[in-house]
C-alpha cells in the first residue's frame, strides 16, 4: 500500500531521530485518512517534502586557502580589498574547524559577511565564487520585496496551499545541509501586518538559535548551523538594525574607468562572445572601444550596463555576419560604436558647448550624492521669485527630505547674516522669495551633504556670478559657515570622475577618506578639503 511504501522510504532515508518519529506519525495519520480527503493530500505533500530534504548530505569543505584565493582571482578582476577580506574569513573558518571549534557566534561575531554596494559591482557573483572556492553548493535567496514573515518561515500546514519558507526551499535546492546561501538584497525586506521577515531572518542567522530552526510548514527542526550565510545590499541604511548587528560589512563602492575596461576585457567580453556564438579569434573589441563604452554609453558605478552594451554590439555583429553585411574576422574600435549603438548617451559637461552646460547661468551649483545606484552628480538650482507674484520666503522643490530642507534654510540664513561680509547683495531678499530646486525629482533626496552646494547655488544667484563648470562639491554646512563631514566620499569622487568633473570640494574632516579612493582617480581630480564655506565660495565662484 501507499502507507507501506512511505514507511519504507522513511526508514531508508536515515532521517534524524525526531524527524523519523514525526514522519512515521504522519504515515499513521495517512493510514487513517480517507483516500479522497484533503488531509490525505496535505500529508502526502508534507512527507514528500521531508523526504526530499538532504538530511544526510553534506559536501566536504575544500579548505585550501591558496586555492580559494586563486578561484576568487580567476572570477573577478580587481577588488583586492574585498578578496582579502573574504580570504581572511575563510582562513578563520578553516582554523576554527581544524581546532574543533564551532562557528563564530554572537553579536558582532562576524558570522555573516555582507557585501554592500551599488548595482552591478559583482556582489552576487562574488557570493557564487565563495561557494566555488569552498567547494560548497550555492543557492541564492532573493529577498527583494519580501514583506511576509511566512515567506521566510513558511505557512502552517493548516493554511490552504501552504509551502515551506524560502530557507527550507533553499536547502532542498542546494541538495546539501551545508551550502553557501546568499541572502540577496537583504536591504529590500520590508515588514507589514503579516509579520516581520527581518525577525525570522535574525533567527536564521543567529548561531545560538539556527541549529534548531523551525519552519512553520515543516514543523520539525532543521539544523542550519553548517550553512554559510552571505548577504548583499545596495544601501546600508536600509538594513534593519538588528540584522546589521550580526553582519561583517564588506563595501564595494564601484569601479574606475580603468577597472571597468579590465573587467570587460577579462570577463564580460569573453562571456558575451561565447553567448553570441562568436569566437575570440573572429571578433576583437579593442580597449579604446571598451573605454568609450564605459565613459559615453553607460554611466554607472558597476558594470551591468557595460555588459549589456557589449552584448548588443555582439548581437548586431552576429546578425550582420549572417546577413552577409560583415566579414569575419573583424575588429571593433571606438569609431565603430556610433554605427552599432547610435549616439552616446553621456557627454561630459565640460565637453558640451558653454551655453548648454547646466551651470551656464548664475544660481546653479554641482553637488555630489550617493543613491542606491552609487554615486551621482546632482545640480542644485536657485532662482529669485518674480517680484510680481509677491511670494516671499524659501520655496523648495524636487522631493527633498526633511534634513535636506533644513540644509536649504541653513544656507539661506547663513547668507542673510553674512552677506555683507561676503559682498553679496542680500538686500531685497525679504521682499522677494527664493526658489531652490533639485532636478531629477523622481528620486527622493535627503541628507545634509548638499549644504555647501545649496549655499553656493544661492551665493551664485545673489552675486550673479556663475559657478565654475568643472567644480563639484559635497559637505554639510552649519549656521556659522563651518563645513562638516559627510559620508560616501569614495562613491562621490568616482561619480565626479565619471562625469568629467576635475575639481572637487570636500570637508576637511573627510580628508582621511581619500585613502580609499583609487590613485587613478585622484590623479585626475584636484581635491580641495575645506573647513569653512567661505573657502567653498572662493573656489567655486
Ligand atoms: P545588484 O545589486 O544589482 O544585484 P551585483 O553587485 O549583485 O548587483 P552582479 O550581478 O554580481 O552585481 O554583477 C554584474 C555582472 O558584472 C556579473 O556578470 C559579474 O560577474 C560582473 N562583474 C562585476 N564585477 C566584476 C569583476 N570585478 N570582475 C569580473 N566580473 C565582474
Ligand atoms: Mg546581485
Coordinates of C-alpha atoms and ligand atoms in Angstrom, one line a residue:
X1 CA 0.0 0.0 0.0
X2 CA 0.9 3.6 -0.2
X3 CA 1.4 3.8 3.5
X4 CA 3.8 0.9 3.5
X5 CA 5.7 2.5 0.7
X6 CA 6.1 5.7 2.6
X7 CA 7.1 3.8 5.8
X8 CA 9.8 2.0 3.8
X9 CA 11.1 5.3 2.4
X10 CA 11.1 6.9 5.8
X11 CA 13.2 4.1 7.2
X12 CA 15.5 4.0 4.3
X13 CA 16.1 7.7 4.4
X14 CA 18.1 7.6 7.7
X15 CA 16.4 10.7 9.0
X16 CA 17.4 12.4 12.2
X17 CA 15.5 10.5 15.0
X18 CA 13.0 13.3 15.7
X19 CA 12.2 13.7 12.1
X20 CA 11.8 10.0 11.7
X21 CA 9.3 9.9 14.5
X22 CA 7.4 12.8 13.1
X23 CA 7.3 11.3 9.7
X24 CA 6.1 7.9 10.9
X25 CA 3.4 9.6 12.9
X26 CA 2.2 11.3 9.6
X27 CA 2.2 7.9 7.8
X28 CA -0.1 6.6 10.6
X29 CA -2.3 9.6 10.1
X30 CA -2.3 9.0 6.4
X31 CA -3.5 5.4 7.0
X32 CA -6.5 6.7 8.9
X33 CA -7.3 9.5 6.5
X34 CA -9.8 8.6 3.8
X35 CA -8.4 8.4 0.3
X36 CA -10.0 11.4 -1.1
X37 CA -9.8 13.7 1.9
X38 CA -7.8 16.9 1.6
X39 CA -5.9 15.9 4.7
X40 CA -4.5 12.9 2.9
X41 CA -3.1 15.1 0.2
X42 CA -1.6 17.5 2.7
X43 CA 0.1 14.6 4.4
X44 CA 1.5 13.2 1.2
X45 CA 2.9 16.6 0.2
X46 CA 4.5 17.1 3.6
X47 CA 6.1 13.6 3.5
X48 CA 7.4 14.2 0.1
X49 CA 8.9 17.5 1.2
X50 CA 10.6 15.9 4.2
X51 CA 11.9 13.0 2.2
X52 CA 13.3 15.4 -0.4
X53 CA 15.4 17.3 2.1
X54 CA 19.1 16.4 2.0
X55 CA 19.2 15.4 5.7
X56 CA 22.4 13.5 5.5
X57 CA 24.1 15.2 2.6
X58 CA 27.0 17.5 3.1
X59 CA 29.9 18.4 0.9
X60 CA 33.5 18.2 2.1
X61 CA 35.0 21.7 2.5
X62 CA 37.8 22.5 0.2
X63 CA 39.9 24.3 2.8
X64 CA 42.9 25.1 0.7
X65 CA 43.1 28.9 1.2
X66 CA 45.6 29.5 -1.5
X67 CA 43.4 27.6 -4.0
X68 CA 40.4 29.6 -2.7
X69 CA 42.2 32.9 -3.4
X70 CA 43.0 31.6 -6.9
X71 CA 39.3 31.0 -7.6
X72 CA 38.4 34.5 -6.4
X73 CA 41.1 35.9 -8.6
X74 CA 40.1 33.9 -11.6
X75 CA 36.5 35.0 -11.4
X76 CA 36.9 38.7 -10.6
X77 CA 39.3 41.4 -11.7
X78 CA 40.5 43.9 -9.1
X79 CA 38.6 44.1 -5.8
X80 CA 41.8 43.4 -3.9
X81 CA 40.4 44.6 -0.5
X82 CA 37.2 42.6 -0.9
X83 CA 39.1 39.4 -1.8
X84 CA 41.5 39.9 1.1
X85 CA 38.5 40.2 3.4
X86 CA 36.9 37.0 2.0
X87 CA 40.2 35.1 2.3
X88 CA 40.5 36.2 5.9
X89 CA 37.0 35.0 6.6
X90 CA 37.8 31.6 5.0
X91 CA 41.1 31.3 6.8
X92 CA 39.5 31.9 10.2
X93 CA 36.8 29.4 9.4
X94 CA 39.4 26.8 8.5
X95 CA 41.5 27.4 11.6
X96 CA 38.4 27.1 13.8
X97 CA 37.3 23.9 12.1
X98 CA 40.9 22.5 12.5
X99 CA 40.7 23.1 16.2
X100 CA 37.3 21.6 16.5
X101 CA 35.6 24.9 17.4
X102 CA 32.1 25.7 16.2
X103 CA 31.2 28.7 14.0
X104 CA 31.8 32.2 15.3
X105 CA 28.7 33.3 17.0
X106 CA 27.1 36.1 19.0
X107 CA 26.5 39.7 18.3
X108 CA 29.0 41.4 16.1
X109 CA 30.7 38.0 15.9
X110 CA 31.1 38.3 12.2
X111 CA 29.1 35.3 11.4
X112 CA 27.7 36.8 8.3
X113 CA 29.6 38.6 5.6
X114 CA 27.6 41.3 3.9
X115 CA 28.6 42.7 0.6
X116 CA 27.3 46.2 0.3
X117 CA 27.4 48.4 -2.8
X118 CA 25.7 49.7 -5.9
X119 CA 24.2 47.5 -8.6
X120 CA 26.4 45.6 -10.9
X121 CA 29.6 45.7 -8.9
X122 CA 29.8 41.9 -8.5
X123 CA 28.2 41.2 -5.1
X124 CA 26.1 38.3 -6.3
X125 CA 28.8 36.8 -8.4
X126 CA 31.3 37.1 -5.6
X127 CA 28.9 35.1 -3.5
X128 CA 28.9 32.4 -6.1
X129 CA 32.7 32.5 -6.2
X130 CA 32.9 32.0 -2.4
X131 CA 30.8 28.8 -2.7
X132 CA 33.1 27.6 -5.5
X133 CA 36.2 28.4 -3.5
X134 CA 34.8 26.4 -0.6
X135 CA 33.6 23.6 -2.7
X136 CA 30.1 24.0 -1.5
X137 CA 26.8 24.2 -3.4
X138 CA 25.4 27.7 -3.8
X139 CA 21.8 28.9 -3.5
X140 CA 20.6 32.5 -3.9
X141 CA 17.6 33.6 -1.9
X142 CA 16.1 36.7 -3.4
X143 CA 14.7 38.8 -0.6
X144 CA 13.7 41.9 -2.6
X145 CA 10.1 42.8 -1.9
X146 CA 9.6 40.1 0.8
X147 CA 7.2 41.5 3.4
X148 CA 5.6 38.5 4.8
X149 CA 7.3 36.5 7.6
X150 CA 5.8 33.3 6.1
X151 CA 8.0 33.8 3.1
X152 CA 11.0 33.1 5.2
X153 CA 9.5 30.6 7.7
X154 CA 6.6 29.0 5.7
X155 CA 2.9 28.8 6.4
X156 CA 1.3 26.5 8.8
X157 CA 0.1 23.3 7.2
X158 CA -3.5 24.1 8.0
X159 CA -3.2 27.0 5.6
X160 CA -4.6 26.2 2.2
X161 CA -1.8 25.7 -0.4
X162 CA 0.9 26.2 2.2
X163 CA 4.5 25.5 1.3
X164 CA 7.8 25.7 3.3
X165 CA 9.5 29.0 3.5
X166 CA 12.5 30.2 1.4
X167 CA 15.1 28.8 3.8
X168 CA 13.8 25.3 3.6
X169 CA 13.4 25.6 -0.1
X170 CA 17.0 26.8 -0.4
X171 CA 18.3 23.8 1.5
X172 CA 16.3 21.5 -0.8
X173 CA 17.6 23.2 -3.9
X174 CA 21.1 23.1 -2.6
X175 CA 20.9 19.3 -2.0
X176 CA 23.3 19.6 0.9
X177 CA 22.9 20.7 4.5
X178 CA 26.0 22.9 4.3
X179 CA 25.6 25.1 1.2
X180 CA 26.5 28.7 0.8
X181 CA 23.2 30.6 1.0
X182 CA 23.3 34.2 -0.4
X183 CA 20.6 36.3 1.1
X184 CA 20.4 38.7 -1.8
X185 CA 19.1 42.2 -1.3
X186 CA 18.6 42.0 2.4
X187 CA 18.1 45.7 2.4
X188 CA 14.9 45.3 0.5
X189 CA 12.9 43.2 3.0
X190 CA 10.0 45.2 4.4
X191 CA 7.5 44.4 7.1
X192 CA 3.8 44.9 7.4
X193 CA 0.8 43.4 9.2
X194 CA 1.8 39.9 8.1
X195 CA 4.8 39.9 10.5
X196 CA 8.4 40.9 10.3
X197 CA 10.6 38.9 7.9
X198 CA 13.6 40.5 9.5
X199 CA 12.9 38.9 12.8
X200 CA 12.7 35.5 11.1
X201 CA 16.0 36.2 9.3
X202 CA 17.5 37.1 12.6
X203 CA 16.8 33.7 13.9
X204 CA 18.2 32.1 10.8
X205 CA 21.4 34.0 11.2
X206 CA 21.8 33.6 14.9
X207 CA 24.2 30.7 15.8
X208 CA 22.6 30.3 19.2
X209 CA 19.2 29.5 17.5
X210 CA 19.8 28.4 14.0
X211 CA 20.7 24.7 14.8
X212 CA 17.1 24.3 15.7
X213 CA 15.4 26.4 13.0
X214 CA 11.7 25.8 12.8
X215 CA 9.8 26.3 9.6
X216 CA 6.0 26.6 10.2
X217 CA 5.3 24.2 7.5
X218 CA 8.0 21.6 8.2
X219 CA 7.4 21.7 12.0
X220 CA 10.4 19.6 12.6
X221 CA 13.7 21.2 13.5
X222 CA 16.2 21.9 10.8
X223 CA 19.9 22.4 11.6
X224 CA 21.2 25.4 9.7
X225 CA 24.4 25.7 11.7
X226 CA 26.6 24.4 8.9
X227 CA 25.2 26.8 6.3
X228 CA 27.5 29.7 5.3
X229 CA 25.2 32.7 5.0
X230 CA 26.3 35.7 3.0
X231 CA 24.2 38.8 2.4
X232 CA 24.1 41.5 -0.2
X233 CA 22.6 45.0 -0.1
X234 CA 22.7 48.2 -2.1
X235 CA 22.2 50.6 0.8
X236 CA 23.5 50.1 4.3
X237 CA 20.9 52.4 5.8
X238 CA 18.1 50.3 4.7
X239 CA 19.2 47.1 6.5
X240 CA 17.2 46.6 9.7
X241 CA 19.4 47.4 12.7
X242 CA 19.3 44.0 14.5
X243 CA 20.4 42.3 11.3
X244 CA 23.1 44.8 10.7
X245 CA 24.4 43.9 14.1
X246 CA 25.2 40.4 13.0
X247 CA 27.0 41.3 9.9
X248 CA 30.5 42.0 8.9
X249 CA 30.4 44.6 6.2
X250 CA 32.4 44.5 3.1
X251 CA 32.0 47.6 0.9
X252 CA 32.1 47.6 -2.9
X253 CA 31.9 51.3 -4.0
X254 CA 32.2 50.9 -7.7
X255 CA 34.8 50.9 -10.4
X256 CA 37.1 53.4 -12.1
X257 CA 37.2 53.5 -15.8
X258 CA 40.4 51.6 -15.9
X259 CA 39.0 48.9 -13.7
X260 CA 35.9 48.6 -15.9
X261 CA 38.0 48.2 -19.0
X262 CA 40.0 45.5 -17.4
X263 CA 36.8 43.7 -16.2
X264 CA 35.3 44.0 -19.7
X265 CA 38.4 42.7 -21.4
X266 CA 38.9 39.7 -19.0
X267 CA 35.4 38.7 -18.2
X268 CA 32.5 40.5 -19.8
X269 CA 33.7 40.3 -23.4
X270 CA 34.8 36.7 -23.4
X271 CA 31.5 35.7 -21.8
X272 CA 29.4 37.6 -24.3
X273 CA 31.4 36.4 -27.3
X274 CA 30.6 32.9 -26.3
X275 CA 26.9 33.8 -25.8
X276 CA 26.7 35.3 -29.2
X277 CA 28.4 32.3 -30.8
X278 CA 31.4 34.3 -31.9
X279 CA 34.9 33.0 -31.5
X280 CA 37.5 35.2 -29.8
X281 CA 39.6 35.0 -33.0
X282 CA 36.7 36.0 -35.1
X283 CA 35.9 39.3 -33.4
X284 CA 38.0 41.6 -31.3
X285 CA 36.8 44.7 -29.4
X286 CA 39.8 46.9 -28.5
X287 CA 40.4 48.6 -25.2
X288 CA 39.7 52.1 -26.6
X289 CA 36.3 50.9 -27.7
X290 CA 35.6 49.4 -24.2
X291 CA 36.7 52.6 -22.6
X292 CA 34.4 54.7 -24.7
X293 CA 31.6 52.3 -24.0
X294 CA 32.2 52.7 -20.3
X295 CA 32.5 56.5 -20.4
X296 CA 30.0 57.6 -23.0
X297 CA 27.4 54.8 -23.5
X298 CA 27.0 53.8 -19.8
X299 CA 27.5 55.8 -16.7
X300 CA 27.2 53.6 -13.7
X301 CA 29.1 52.5 -10.6
X302 CA 29.1 48.9 -11.7
X303 CA 29.4 47.1 -15.0
X304 CA 26.0 45.8 -15.7
X305 CA 25.1 48.2 -18.5
X306 CA 28.5 47.9 -19.8
X307 CA 28.0 44.2 -20.2
X308 CA 24.6 44.8 -21.8
X309 CA 26.2 47.2 -24.4
X310 CA 28.8 44.7 -25.2
X311 CA 26.1 42.1 -25.7
X312 CA 24.2 44.5 -28.0
X313 CA 27.3 45.0 -30.2
X314 CA 28.0 41.4 -30.5
X315 CA 24.3 40.6 -31.4
X316 CA 24.5 43.2 -34.1
X317 CA 27.8 41.8 -35.4
X318 CA 26.4 38.3 -35.4
X319 CA 23.3 39.4 -37.4
X320 CA 25.4 41.4 -39.9
X321 CA 27.7 38.5 -40.4
X322 CA 24.8 36.2 -41.1
X323 CA 23.2 38.7 -43.5
X324 CA 26.4 38.9 -45.4
X325 CA 26.9 42.5 -44.4
X326 CA 30.1 41.9 -42.5
X327 CA 33.1 39.6 -43.0
X328 CA 34.8 37.9 -40.1
X329 CA 37.4 38.1 -38.6
X330 CA 36.7 41.8 -37.7
X331 CA 37.9 44.3 -35.2
X332 CA 35.7 46.8 -33.4
X333 CA 37.4 50.1 -32.5
X334 CA 36.0 53.2 -30.7
X335 CA 34.8 54.7 -34.0
X336 CA 32.6 51.8 -34.8
X337 CA 30.4 52.3 -31.8
X338 CA 28.3 55.0 -33.3
X339 CA 27.3 52.9 -36.2
X340 CA 26.4 50.0 -33.9
X341 CA 24.9 51.7 -30.9
X342 CA 23.9 55.1 -32.1
X343 CA 24.9 58.4 -30.4
X344 CA 26.5 58.2 -27.0
X345 CA 24.1 58.9 -24.1
X346 CA 26.6 60.7 -21.8
X347 CA 28.6 63.6 -22.8
X348 CA 30.7 65.1 -20.0
X349 CA 29.5 68.6 -19.0
X350 CA 33.0 70.0 -19.8
X351 CA 32.8 68.7 -23.4
X352 CA 29.5 70.5 -24.0
X353 CA 29.0 73.9 -25.6
X354 CA 29.4 76.5 -22.9
X355 CA 25.8 77.7 -23.4
X356 CA 24.5 74.1 -22.9
X357 CA 26.1 73.5 -19.6
X358 CA 23.9 73.2 -16.6
X359 CA 26.0 75.9 -14.7
X360 CA 25.8 78.3 -17.7
X361 CA 23.6 80.6 -15.6
X362 CA 24.1 82.0 -12.1
X363 CA 22.3 80.1 -9.4
X364 CA 23.2 76.5 -10.4
X365 CA 25.8 74.5 -8.5
X366 CA 27.0 71.0 -8.9
X367 CA 26.7 68.6 -5.9
X368 CA 27.6 65.0 -5.3
X369 CA 25.3 62.5 -3.8
X370 CA 25.1 58.8 -3.1
X371 CA 22.0 57.0 -4.2
X372 CA 21.1 53.3 -4.3
X373 CA 22.7 53.2 -7.7
X374 CA 26.0 54.5 -6.5
X375 CA 27.5 58.0 -6.5
X376 CA 26.0 60.6 -8.8
X377 CA 26.3 64.3 -9.6
X378 CA 23.3 66.4 -8.9
X379 CA 22.5 70.0 -9.8
X380 CA 21.0 72.5 -7.4
X381 CA 19.2 75.4 -9.0
X382 CA 18.2 78.6 -7.3
X383 CA 16.2 81.4 -8.7
X384 CA 14.5 84.6 -7.5
X385 CA 10.8 84.5 -7.4
X386 CA 9.1 87.0 -9.7
X387 CA 8.6 90.3 -7.8
X388 CA 5.1 90.5 -9.0
X389 CA 4.0 87.1 -7.7
X390 CA 4.7 88.6 -4.3
X391 CA 5.9 85.3 -2.9
X392 CA 8.4 85.7 -0.1
X393 CA 10.5 83.2 1.8
X394 CA 12.0 79.9 0.5
X395 CA 10.2 77.5 -1.8
X396 CA 11.8 74.1 -2.1
X397 CA 11.0 71.5 -4.8
X398 CA 12.4 68.2 -6.0
X399 CA 11.1 65.7 -3.4
X400 CA 13.6 66.8 -0.8
X401 CA 13.7 65.1 2.6
X402 CA 13.4 67.0 5.8
X403 CA 17.1 67.1 6.5
X404 CA 17.8 68.4 3.1
X405 CA 15.2 71.1 3.5
X406 CA 16.8 72.2 6.8
X407 CA 20.1 72.5 4.9
X408 CA 18.4 74.9 2.5
X409 CA 17.2 77.0 5.3
X410 CA 20.6 77.0 7.0
X411 CA 22.3 78.0 3.7
X412 CA 19.9 80.9 3.3
X413 CA 20.2 82.1 6.9
X414 CA 24.0 82.0 6.6
X415 CA 23.9 84.1 3.5
X416 CA 21.5 86.6 5.1
X417 CA 23.5 87.1 8.1
X418 CA 26.9 87.1 6.4
X419 CA 26.0 88.6 3.1
X420 CA 27.6 91.9 3.7
X421 CA 30.9 90.4 4.7
X422 CA 30.8 88.3 1.6
X423 CA 29.8 91.2 -0.6
X424 CA 26.6 89.5 -1.7
X425 CA 23.7 91.9 -2.3
X426 CA 21.2 90.4 0.0
X427 CA 19.0 93.4 0.3
X428 CA 15.6 92.9 -1.0
X429 CA 15.7 89.2 -0.2
X430 CA 13.0 89.7 2.4
X431 CA 10.6 91.1 -0.2
X432 CA 11.5 88.6 -2.9
X433 CA 11.1 84.9 -2.4
X434 CA 13.8 82.4 -3.4
X435 CA 13.1 79.1 -5.2
X436 CA 15.5 76.3 -4.7
X437 CA 15.1 73.2 -6.9
X438 CA 16.9 69.9 -7.1
X439 CA 16.0 68.4 -10.5
X440 CA 15.5 64.6 -11.2
X441 CA 12.7 65.0 -8.8
X442 CA 11.5 61.4 -9.1
X443 CA 14.5 60.4 -6.9
X444 CA 13.8 61.3 -3.3
X445 CA 16.8 63.0 -1.9
X446 CA 17.9 63.5 1.7
X447 CA 20.8 64.0 3.9
X448 CA 22.8 67.1 5.0
X449 CA 25.6 66.7 2.5
X450 CA 24.2 69.2 -0.1
X451 CA 24.6 72.0 2.4
X452 CA 27.6 73.7 0.8
X453 CA 26.1 73.1 -2.7
X454 CA 23.0 74.9 -1.7
X455 CA 24.9 77.8 -0.2
X456 CA 27.0 78.0 -3.4
X457 CA 23.9 78.0 -5.6
X458 CA 22.3 80.8 -3.6
X459 CA 25.5 82.8 -3.4
X460 CA 25.9 82.5 -7.2
X461 CA 22.3 83.6 -7.7
X462 CA 22.7 86.6 -5.4
X463 CA 26.0 87.7 -6.8
X464 CA 25.2 87.0 -10.4
X465 CA 28.5 85.1 -10.7
X466 CA 28.4 81.7 -12.4
X467 CA 29.6 78.6 -10.6
X468 CA 32.7 77.0 -12.3
X469 CA 31.6 74.2 -14.5
X470 CA 34.4 71.8 -13.6
X471 CA 33.7 72.0 -9.8
X472 CA 31.6 69.7 -7.8
X473 CA 31.2 69.7 -4.0
X474 CA 29.8 67.9 -1.0
X475 CA 29.6 68.9 2.6
X476 CA 27.3 69.8 5.4
X477 CA 27.1 73.5 6.4
X478 CA 26.5 75.0 9.8
X479 CA 24.8 78.3 10.6
X480 CA 28.2 79.9 11.1
X481 CA 29.5 78.6 7.8
X482 CA 31.6 75.7 9.1
X483 CA 31.8 72.7 6.7
X484 CA 31.0 69.5 8.5
X485 CA 31.9 65.9 7.4
X486 CA 29.7 63.7 5.3
X487 CA 29.7 60.1 4.1
X488 CA 30.3 58.3 0.8
X489 CA 33.4 60.1 -0.3
X490 CA 34.7 57.3 -2.5
X491 CA 31.4 56.8 -4.3
X492 CA 31.1 60.6 -4.8
X493 CA 34.6 61.0 -6.1
X494 CA 34.1 58.1 -8.5
X495 CA 30.9 59.8 -9.7
X496 CA 32.6 63.1 -10.2
X497 CA 35.3 61.5 -12.2
X498 CA 32.8 59.6 -14.4
X499 CA 31.1 62.9 -15.1
X500 CA 34.1 64.7 -16.3
X501 CA 34.4 66.9 -13.2
X502 CA 38.0 67.9 -12.5
X503 CA 37.8 69.8 -9.2
X504 CA 36.1 68.5 -6.0
X505 CA 35.5 70.3 -2.7
X506 CA 35.1 68.0 0.3
X507 CA 35.1 68.7 4.1
X508 CA 38.5 68.9 5.7
X509 CA 37.4 66.3 8.2
X510 CA 36.8 63.8 5.4
X511 CA 40.4 64.1 4.2
X512 CA 41.3 60.6 5.6
X513 CA 38.7 59.1 3.3
X514 CA 40.8 59.9 0.4
X515 CA 42.9 56.9 1.3
X516 CA 40.1 54.7 -0.1
X517 CA 39.9 56.5 -3.4
X518 CA 41.9 54.8 -6.3
X519 CA 45.1 56.7 -7.2
X520 CA 44.0 56.8 -10.8
X521 CA 41.0 58.9 -9.8
X522 CA 43.0 61.2 -7.5
X523 CA 45.4 61.8 -10.3
X524 CA 42.7 63.3 -12.5
X525 CA 40.9 65.2 -9.7
X526 CA 42.0 68.2 -7.8
X527 CA 40.5 67.8 -4.4
X528 CA 40.2 70.8 -2.0
X529 CA 39.5 69.9 1.6
X530 CA 37.8 72.9 3.3
X531 CA 36.6 73.7 6.7
X532 CA 34.7 77.0 6.0
X533 CA 32.0 77.7 3.4
X534 CA 33.8 81.0 2.5
X535 CA 36.6 78.9 1.1
X536 CA 34.0 77.0 -1.0
X537 CA 32.7 80.2 -2.4
X538 CA 36.2 81.5 -3.2
X539 CA 36.9 78.2 -5.1
X540 CA 33.7 77.8 -6.9
X541 CA 32.6 81.3 -7.9
Ligands
LIG1 P1 22.9 44.1 -7.9 O1 23.0 44.9 -6.7 O2 22.1 44.8 -9.0 O3 22.3 42.7 -7.6 P2 25.5 42.9 -8.1 O4 26.5 43.6 -7.3 O5 25.0 41.6 -7.4 O6 24.4 43.9 -8.5 P3 26.5 41.1 -10.1 O7 25.2 40.6 -10.7 O8 27.2 40.3 -9.2 O9 26.1 42.5 -9.5 O10 27.5 41.6 -11.3 C1 27.0 42.0 -12.6 C2 27.9 41.4 -13.6 O11 29.2 42.0 -13.6 C3 28.2 39.9 -13.4 O12 28.1 39.3 -14.6 C4 29.5 39.9 -12.7 O13 30.2 38.7 -13.0 C5 30.2 41.1 -13.4 N1 31.3 41.6 -12.6 C6 31.1 42.6 -11.7 N2 32.3 42.9 -11.1 C7 33.2 42.1 -11.7 C8 34.7 42.0 -11.5 N3 35.4 42.7 -10.6 N4 35.3 41.1 -12.3 C9 34.6 40.3 -13.2 N5 33.3 40.4 -13.4 C10 32.6 41.3 -12.6
LIG2 MG1 23.0 41.0 -7.2

